Amino acid sequence: MTFTVAIDGPAAAGKGTISKAVAAHFGFAHLDTGLLYRAVGAKVLSGADPVAAARGLTPADLGGKLRTPEVAQAASRVAVIPDVRAALVEFQRNFAARDGGAVLDGRDIGTVICPDAPVKLFVTASAEVRAERRFLELTGKGHNTTLAQVLQDVVARDKRDSEREEAPLKPAEDAVTIDTSGMSIDEAVAAAVAAVEARR
């Protein structure tokens, strides 16, 4: 049985946490597609050509230190390159088609990667709330930054992701929007699980 849940949204809206919880709840496989772009970004920071890095990407490349601000910015830059996106589309679609169900989260899952997914969610929150979450996450890991700097990065990334020509960040027309600005993690997960249950 294939059953795909497509979850999109901007950085730090909670879609990764929600996606993992939904996958665990239903026993589905989970793919954080942002990690694909982060892995390519990390390779580019090490001197690789972005398109070659995307075409040669393997599951083994998805480990390691990919959650740094530098890699996040590099990921956002390579994500605007059409040939990079094309190379990673096949990887994602193959994952989505696996037996047993799959949850994919990213920026263009419901609009481009899996437009026929039976469940599409768009997880969002205000830029200020997302910046505060990311700031706490980064400082908790020992990164030296300020809330103002993180907010600036979040806004810049939103602009780049939503204004790119290739697969811009936007909700699919039939996506259920979950605004997590005033929600606890448990409330956001419950809303997502309910949306999936409604389509099963």
Coordinates of N, CA and C in Angstrom, one line a residue:
M1 N 0.8 -1.2 0.0 CA 0.0 0.0 0.0 C 0.9 1.2 0.0
T2 N 0.6 2.2 -0.9 CA 1.3 3.4 -0.9 C 0.3 4.5 -0.4
F3 N 0.7 5.3 0.5 CA -0.1 6.4 1.0 C 0.9 7.5 1.3
T4 N 0.8 8.7 0.7 CA 1.7 9.7 0.8 C 1.1 10.9 1.6
V5 N 1.8 11.4 2.6 CA 1.5 12.6 3.3 C 2.5 13.7 2.9
A6 N 2.1 14.7 2.3 CA 3.0 15.8 1.9 C 2.8 17.0 2.9
I7 N 3.9 17.4 3.5 CA 3.9 18.4 4.5 C 4.9 19.5 4.1
D8 N 4.4 20.7 3.8 CA 5.2 21.8 3.4 C 5.1 23.0 4.4
G9 N 6.1 23.9 4.3 CA 6.0 25.1 5.1 C 7.4 25.7 5.2
P10 N 7.4 26.9 5.8 CA 8.7 27.7 5.9 C 9.6 27.1 7.0
A11 N 10.8 27.6 7.1 CA 11.7 27.2 8.2 C 11.2 27.4 9.6
A12 N 11.4 26.4 10.4 CA 11.1 26.6 11.9 C 9.6 26.7 12.2
A13 N 8.8 26.3 11.3 CA 7.3 26.3 11.5 C 6.9 25.1 12.4
G14 N 7.7 24.1 12.4 CA 7.4 22.9 13.2 C 7.1 21.7 12.3
K15 N 7.3 21.9 11.0 CA 6.9 20.8 10.1 C 7.7 19.5 10.3
G16 N 9.0 19.7 10.6 CA 9.9 18.5 10.9 C 9.4 17.7 12.1
T17 N 9.1 18.4 13.1 CA 8.6 17.7 14.4 C 7.3 17.1 14.1
I18 N 6.4 17.8 13.4 CA 5.0 17.2 13.1 C 5.2 16.0 12.2
S19 N 6.0 16.1 11.2 CA 6.2 15.0 10.2 C 6.7 13.8 10.8
K20 N 7.7 13.9 11.7 CA 8.2 12.7 12.4 C 7.1 12.1 13.3
A21 N 6.3 12.9 14.0 CA 5.3 12.4 14.9 C 4.2 11.7 14.1
V22 N 3.8 12.3 12.9 CA 2.7 11.7 12.1 C 3.2 10.4 11.5
A23 N 4.5 10.3 11.1 CA 5.0 9.1 10.6 C 5.1 8.0 11.6
A24 N 5.5 8.4 12.8 CA 5.5 7.4 13.9 C 4.1 6.9 14.3
H25 N 3.1 7.9 14.3 CA 1.8 7.5 14.7 C 1.2 6.5 13.7
F26 N 1.4 6.7 12.4 CA 0.8 5.8 11.4 C 1.7 4.6 11.0
G27 N 3.0 4.6 11.5 CA 3.9 3.6 11.1 C 4.4 3.8 9.6
F28 N 4.5 5.1 9.2 CA 4.9 5.4 7.9 C 6.4 5.8 7.9
A29 N 7.1 5.6 6.7 CA 8.5 6.1 6.6 C 8.5 7.6 6.5
H30 N 9.6 8.2 6.9 CA 9.7 9.7 6.9 C 10.9 10.2 6.2
L31 N 10.7 11.2 5.4 CA 11.9 11.9 4.7 C 11.8 13.4 4.9
D32 N 12.8 13.9 5.5 CA 13.0 15.4 5.6 C 13.7 15.8 4.4
T33 N 13.0 16.3 3.4 CA 13.6 16.6 2.1 C 14.6 17.7 2.2
G34 N 14.4 18.6 3.2 CA 15.4 19.7 3.4 C 16.8 19.1 3.6
L35 N 16.9 17.9 4.2 CA 18.2 17.3 4.4 C 18.9 17.1 3.1
L36 N 18.1 16.8 2.0 CA 18.8 16.5 0.7 C 19.5 17.8 0.3
Y37 N 18.8 18.9 0.4 CA 19.3 20.2 0.0 C 20.5 20.6 0.9
R38 N 20.3 20.3 2.2 CA 21.4 20.6 3.2 C 22.6 19.8 2.8
A39 N 22.4 18.6 2.5 CA 23.6 17.7 2.1 C 24.3 18.2 0.9
V40 N 23.5 18.7 -0.1 CA 24.1 19.3 -1.3 C 24.8 20.6 -0.9
G41 N 24.2 21.4 -0.1 CA 24.8 22.7 0.4 C 26.1 22.4 1.1
A42 N 26.1 21.4 2.0 CA 27.4 21.1 2.7 C 28.5 20.7 1.8
K43 N 28.1 19.9 0.7 CA 29.2 19.5 -0.3 C 29.7 20.7 -1.0
V44 N 28.8 21.7 -1.3 CA 29.2 22.9 -2.0 C 30.1 23.7 -1.2
L45 N 29.8 23.8 0.1 CA 30.7 24.5 1.1 C 32.1 23.9 1.1
S46 N 32.2 22.6 0.8 CA 33.4 21.9 0.8 C 34.1 21.9 -0.6
G47 N 33.5 22.7 -1.5 CA 34.1 22.9 -2.8 C 33.5 22.1 -4.0
A48 N 32.4 21.4 -3.8 CA 31.8 20.6 -4.8 C 31.0 21.5 -5.7
D49 N 30.8 21.0 -7.0 CA 29.8 21.6 -7.9 C 28.4 21.2 -7.4
P50 N 27.5 22.2 -7.3 CA 26.1 21.8 -6.8 C 25.4 20.8 -7.6
V51 N 25.4 20.8 -8.9 CA 24.7 19.9 -9.7 C 25.3 18.5 -9.6
A52 N 26.6 18.4 -9.7 CA 27.3 17.1 -9.5 C 27.0 16.5 -8.1
A53 N 27.0 17.4 -7.1 CA 26.7 16.9 -5.7 C 25.3 16.4 -5.6
A54 N 24.3 17.0 -6.3 CA 22.9 16.6 -6.2 C 22.8 15.3 -6.9
R55 N 23.4 15.1 -8.1 CA 23.3 13.9 -8.9 C 23.9 12.7 -8.2
G56 N 24.9 13.0 -7.4 CA 25.7 11.9 -6.8 C 25.2 11.6 -5.3
L57 N 24.2 12.3 -4.9 CA 23.7 12.2 -3.5 C 23.3 10.7 -3.2
T58 N 23.7 10.3 -2.0 CA 23.3 8.9 -1.5 C 22.7 9.1 -0.1
P59 N 21.9 8.1 0.4 CA 21.4 8.2 1.7 C 22.5 8.4 2.8
A60 N 23.7 7.9 2.5 CA 24.8 8.1 3.5 C 25.1 9.5 3.7
D61 N 24.9 10.4 2.7 CA 25.2 11.8 2.8 C 24.3 12.6 3.7
L62 N 23.2 11.9 4.2 CA 22.2 12.6 5.0 C 22.5 12.6 6.4
G63 N 23.6 12.0 6.8 CA 24.1 12.1 8.2 C 25.1 13.3 8.4
G64 N 25.6 13.4 9.6 CA 26.6 14.4 9.8 C 26.0 15.7 10.2
K65 N 26.9 16.7 10.2 CA 26.5 18.0 10.8 C 25.8 18.9 9.7
L66 N 24.5 18.7 9.5 CA 23.8 19.4 8.4 C 22.9 20.5 9.0
R67 N 22.9 20.6 10.3 CA 21.9 21.5 11.0 C 22.6 22.8 11.4
T68 N 23.6 23.3 10.7 CA 24.2 24.6 11.1 C 23.6 25.7 10.3
P69 N 23.7 26.9 10.8 CA 23.2 28.1 10.0 C 23.9 28.2 8.6
E70 N 25.2 27.9 8.6 CA 25.9 28.0 7.3 C 25.4 27.1 6.3
V71 N 25.1 25.8 6.7 CA 24.6 24.8 5.8 C 23.2 25.2 5.4
A72 N 22.4 25.7 6.3 CA 21.0 26.1 6.0 C 21.0 27.1 4.9
Q73 N 21.9 28.1 5.0 CA 21.9 29.2 4.0 C 22.4 28.6 2.6
A74 N 23.4 27.7 2.7 CA 23.9 27.1 1.5 C 22.8 26.3 0.8
A75 N 22.0 25.6 1.6 CA 20.9 24.8 1.1 C 19.9 25.7 0.4
S76 N 19.6 26.8 1.0 CA 18.6 27.7 0.3 C 19.2 28.3 -1.0
R77 N 20.5 28.5 -1.1 CA 21.1 29.0 -2.3 C 21.1 27.9 -3.4
V78 N 21.4 26.7 -3.1 CA 21.5 25.6 -4.1 C 20.0 25.2 -4.5
A79 N 19.1 25.5 -3.6 CA 17.7 25.1 -3.9 C 17.1 25.9 -5.1
V80 N 17.7 27.0 -5.4 CA 17.1 27.8 -6.5 C 17.7 27.4 -7.9
I81 N 18.6 26.4 -7.9 CA 19.2 25.9 -9.1 C 18.4 24.8 -9.7
P82 N 17.8 25.1 -10.9 CA 16.8 24.1 -11.5 C 17.4 22.7 -11.7
D83 N 18.7 22.6 -12.1 CA 19.3 21.2 -12.3 C 19.5 20.5 -11.0
V84 N 19.7 21.2 -9.9 CA 19.8 20.6 -8.6 C 18.5 20.1 -8.2
R85 N 17.4 20.9 -8.3 CA 16.0 20.4 -8.0 C 15.6 19.2 -8.8
A86 N 15.9 19.2 -10.1 CA 15.6 18.1 -11.0 C 16.3 16.8 -10.5
A87 N 17.5 16.9 -10.1 CA 18.3 15.7 -9.7 C 17.7 15.1 -8.4
L88 N 17.1 16.0 -7.6 CA 16.6 15.5 -6.3 C 15.1 15.1 -6.3
V89 N 14.4 15.5 -7.4 CA 13.0 15.1 -7.5 C 12.8 13.6 -7.6
E90 N 13.6 13.0 -8.4 CA 13.5 11.5 -8.5 C 13.7 10.8 -7.2
F91 N 14.7 11.2 -6.5 CA 15.0 10.6 -5.1 C 13.8 10.7 -4.3
Q92 N 13.1 11.9 -4.3 CA 12.0 12.1 -3.4 C 10.7 11.3 -3.9
R93 N 10.5 11.3 -5.2 CA 9.3 10.6 -5.7 C 9.5 9.1 -5.5
N94 N 10.7 8.5 -5.6 CA 10.9 7.1 -5.3 C 10.6 6.8 -3.9
F95 N 11.0 7.7 -3.0 CA 10.7 7.5 -1.5 C 9.2 7.5 -1.3
A96 N 8.5 8.5 -1.9 CA 7.1 8.7 -1.7 C 6.3 7.5 -2.2
A97 N 6.8 6.7 -3.2 CA 6.1 5.6 -3.8 C 6.3 4.3 -3.0
R98 N 7.1 4.3 -2.0 CA 7.4 3.1 -1.3 C 6.2 2.5 -0.6
D99 N 6.2 1.1 -0.5 CA 5.1 0.5 0.2 C 5.1 0.8 1.7
G100 N 3.9 0.8 2.3 CA 3.8 1.0 3.7 C 3.5 2.5 4.1
G101 N 3.4 3.4 3.2 CA 3.1 4.8 3.5 C 4.4 5.6 3.7
A102 N 4.3 6.9 3.4 CA 5.4 7.8 3.5 C 5.0 9.2 3.9
V103 N 5.7 9.8 4.7 CA 5.6 11.3 5.0 C 6.8 12.0 4.5
L104 N 6.6 13.0 3.7 CA 7.7 13.8 3.2 C 7.4 15.3 3.6
D105 N 8.5 15.9 4.1 CA 8.3 17.3 4.5 C 9.3 18.2 3.8
G106 N 8.9 19.3 3.3 CA 9.8 20.2 2.6 C 9.2 21.5 2.2
R107 N 9.5 22.0 1.0 CA 8.9 23.3 0.6 C 8.0 23.1 -0.6
D108 N 8.1 22.0 -1.4 CA 7.3 21.9 -2.6 C 6.8 20.5 -2.8
I109 N 6.5 19.8 -1.7 CA 6.1 18.4 -1.7 C 4.7 18.3 -2.3
G110 N 3.8 19.1 -1.8 CA 2.4 19.1 -2.2 C 2.2 19.7 -3.6
T111 N 3.1 20.6 -4.0 CA 2.9 21.4 -5.2 C 3.6 20.7 -6.4
V112 N 4.8 20.1 -6.1 CA 5.6 19.7 -7.2 C 6.0 18.2 -7.1
I113 N 6.5 17.8 -6.0 CA 7.0 16.4 -5.8 C 5.8 15.4 -5.8
C114 N 4.8 15.6 -5.0 CA 3.7 14.7 -4.9 C 2.4 15.4 -5.0
P115 N 2.1 16.0 -6.2 CA 0.8 16.8 -6.3 C -0.4 15.9 -6.2
D116 N -0.3 14.6 -6.3 CA -1.5 13.7 -6.2 C -1.6 13.1 -4.8
A117 N -0.7 13.5 -3.8 CA -0.8 13.0 -2.5 C -2.2 13.1 -1.9
P118 N -2.7 12.1 -1.3 CA -4.0 12.2 -0.7 C -4.1 13.2 0.5
V119 N -3.0 13.4 1.1 CA -3.0 14.4 2.3 C -1.9 15.4 2.0
K120 N -2.3 16.7 2.1 CA -1.3 17.8 1.9 C -1.5 18.7 3.1
L121 N -0.5 19.0 3.8 CA -0.6 19.9 4.9 C 0.4 21.1 4.7
F122 N 0.0 22.3 5.1 CA 0.9 23.4 5.0 C 1.1 23.9 6.4
V123 N 2.3 23.7 7.0 CA 2.5 24.1 8.4 C 3.3 25.4 8.4
T124 N 2.7 26.4 9.1 CA 3.3 27.7 9.1 C 3.2 28.4 10.5
A125 N 3.9 29.5 10.6 CA 3.8 30.3 11.9 C 4.4 31.7 11.5
S126 N 4.2 32.7 12.4 CA 4.7 34.0 12.1 C 6.2 34.0 12.0
A127 N 6.8 34.9 11.3 CA 8.3 35.0 11.2 C 8.9 35.2 12.6
E128 N 8.3 36.0 13.4 CA 8.8 36.3 14.8 C 8.8 35.0 15.6
V129 N 7.7 34.2 15.6 CA 7.7 33.0 16.4 C 8.7 32.0 15.9
R130 N 8.8 31.9 14.6 CA 9.8 31.0 14.0 C 11.2 31.3 14.3
A131 N 11.5 32.7 14.3 CA 12.8 33.1 14.6 C 13.2 32.8 16.1
E132 N 12.2 33.0 17.0 CA 12.4 32.7 18.4 C 12.7 31.2 18.6
R133 N 12.0 30.4 17.9 CA 12.2 28.9 18.0 C 13.6 28.6 17.5
R134 N 13.9 29.1 16.4 CA 15.3 28.8 15.8 C 16.4 29.3 16.7
F135 N 16.2 30.5 17.2 CA 17.2 31.2 18.1 C 17.4 30.3 19.3
L136 N 16.4 29.8 20.0 CA 16.5 28.9 21.1 C 17.2 27.6 20.8
E137 N 16.8 27.1 19.6 CA 17.5 25.8 19.1 C 19.0 26.0 18.9
L138 N 19.3 27.1 18.3 CA 20.7 27.4 17.9 C 21.6 27.7 19.2
T139 N 21.0 28.6 20.0 CA 21.8 28.9 21.2 C 21.9 27.7 22.2
G140 N 20.9 26.9 22.2 CA 20.9 25.6 23.0 C 22.0 24.7 22.5
K141 N 22.4 24.8 21.2 CA 23.5 24.0 20.7 C 24.8 24.7 20.7
G142 N 24.8 25.8 21.4 CA 26.1 26.5 21.5 C 26.5 27.5 20.5
H143 N 25.6 27.8 19.5 CA 25.8 28.7 18.4 C 25.8 30.2 19.0
N144 N 26.7 31.0 18.6 CA 26.7 32.4 19.1 C 26.0 33.3 18.0
T145 N 24.7 33.7 18.4 CA 24.0 34.5 17.4 C 23.0 35.3 18.3
T146 N 22.3 36.2 17.6 CA 21.3 37.1 18.3 C 19.9 36.8 17.7
L147 N 18.9 37.1 18.4 CA 17.5 36.9 17.9 C 17.3 37.8 16.7
A148 N 17.8 39.0 16.7 CA 17.7 39.9 15.5 C 18.3 39.3 14.3
Q149 N 19.5 38.7 14.4 CA 20.2 38.0 13.3 C 19.4 36.8 12.8
V150 N 18.8 36.0 13.7 CA 18.1 34.9 13.3 C 16.8 35.3 12.5
L151 N 16.1 36.3 13.0 CA 14.9 36.9 12.4 C 15.3 37.3 11.0
Q152 N 16.4 38.0 10.8 CA 16.9 38.5 9.5 C 17.1 37.3 8.6
D153 N 17.7 36.2 9.1 CA 18.0 35.1 8.3 C 16.7 34.4 7.9
V154 N 15.7 34.3 8.8 CA 14.4 33.7 8.5 C 13.7 34.4 7.4
V155 N 13.6 35.8 7.6 CA 12.9 36.6 6.6 C 13.6 36.5 5.2
A156 N 14.9 36.5 5.2 CA 15.7 36.4 3.9 C 15.4 35.1 3.3
R157 N 15.4 34.0 4.1 CA 15.2 32.7 3.5 C 13.7 32.5 3.0
D158 N 12.8 33.1 3.7 CA 11.4 33.1 3.3 C 11.3 33.7 1.9
K159 N 11.9 34.9 1.8 CA 11.9 35.7 0.5 C 12.5 34.8 -0.6
R160 N 13.6 34.2 -0.4 CA 14.3 33.5 -1.4 C 13.5 32.2 -1.8
D161 N 12.9 31.6 -0.8 CA 12.1 30.3 -1.0 C 10.8 30.6 -1.8
S162 N 10.2 31.7 -1.4 CA 8.8 32.0 -2.0 C 8.9 32.7 -3.3
E163 N 10.1 33.4 -3.6 CA 10.2 34.1 -4.9 C 11.0 33.4 -5.9
R164 N 11.5 32.2 -5.6 CA 12.3 31.6 -6.7 C 11.4 31.1 -7.8
E165 N 11.9 31.1 -9.0 CA 11.1 30.7 -10.2 C 10.8 29.2 -10.2
E166 N 11.7 28.4 -9.7 CA 11.5 26.9 -9.7 C 10.9 26.5 -8.4
A167 N 9.6 26.0 -8.5 CA 9.0 25.4 -7.3 C 9.0 26.3 -6.1
P168 N 8.4 27.5 -6.2 CA 8.4 28.4 -5.0 C 7.6 27.8 -3.8
L169 N 8.0 28.2 -2.6 CA 7.2 27.8 -1.4 C 5.9 28.5 -1.4
K170 N 4.8 27.6 -1.4 CA 3.5 28.1 -1.3 C 2.6 26.9 -1.0
P171 N 1.4 27.1 -0.4 CA 0.5 26.0 -0.1 C -0.1 25.4 -1.4
A172 N -0.2 24.1 -1.4 CA -1.0 23.5 -2.5 C -2.5 24.0 -2.4
E173 N -3.2 24.0 -3.5 CA -4.6 24.5 -3.4 C -5.4 23.7 -2.5
D174 N -5.2 22.4 -2.4 CA -6.0 21.6 -1.5 C -5.3 21.2 -0.2
A175 N -4.3 22.0 0.2 CA -3.6 21.7 1.4 C -4.4 22.2 2.6
V176 N -4.3 21.5 3.7 CA -4.9 21.9 5.0 C -3.8 22.8 5.7
T177 N -4.1 24.0 6.0 CA -3.1 24.9 6.7 C -3.2 24.7 8.2
I178 N -2.0 24.5 8.8 CA -1.9 24.5 10.3 C -1.0 25.6 10.7
D179 N -1.5 26.6 11.4 CA -0.7 27.7 11.9 C -0.3 27.4 13.3
T180 N 1.0 27.1 13.5 CA 1.4 26.7 14.8 C 1.9 27.8 15.8
S181 N 1.7 29.1 15.3 CA 2.1 30.2 16.1 C 1.7 30.1 17.6
G182 N 0.5 29.8 17.9 CA 0.0 29.8 19.2 C -0.3 28.4 19.7
M183 N 0.3 27.4 19.1 CA 0.0 26.0 19.4 C 1.2 25.3 20.2
S184 N 0.9 24.4 21.0 CA 1.9 23.6 21.6 C 2.2 22.5 20.6
I185 N 3.3 21.8 20.8 CA 3.7 20.7 19.9 C 2.6 19.6 19.8
D186 N 2.1 19.3 21.0 CA 1.0 18.3 21.1 C -0.2 18.7 20.3
E187 N -0.6 20.0 20.4 CA -1.8 20.5 19.7 C -1.5 20.4 18.2
A188 N -0.3 20.8 17.7 CA 0.0 20.8 16.3 C 0.0 19.4 15.7
V189 N 0.6 18.5 16.5 CA 0.6 17.1 16.0 C -0.8 16.5 16.0
A190 N -1.6 16.8 17.0 CA -3.0 16.3 17.0 C -3.8 16.8 15.8
A191 N -3.6 18.1 15.4 CA -4.3 18.7 14.2 C -3.8 18.0 12.9
A192 N -2.5 17.7 12.9 CA -2.0 17.0 11.7 C -2.5 15.6 11.6
V193 N -2.5 14.9 12.7 CA -3.0 13.5 12.7 C -4.5 13.4 12.3
A194 N -5.3 14.4 12.8 CA -6.7 14.5 12.5 C -6.9 14.7 11.0
A195 N -6.1 15.5 10.4 CA -6.2 15.8 9.0 C -5.9 14.5 8.2
V196 N -4.9 13.8 8.6 CA -4.5 12.5 7.9 C -5.7 11.5 8.1
E197 N -6.2 11.4 9.3 CA -7.3 10.4 9.6 C -8.5 10.7 8.7
A198 N -8.7 12.0 8.5 CA -9.9 12.4 7.7 C -9.8 12.0 6.2
R199 N -8.6 11.7 5.7 CA -8.4 11.4 4.3 C -8.1 9.9 4.1
R200 N -8.0 9.1 5.2 CA -7.6 7.7 5.1 C -8.8 6.9 4.8

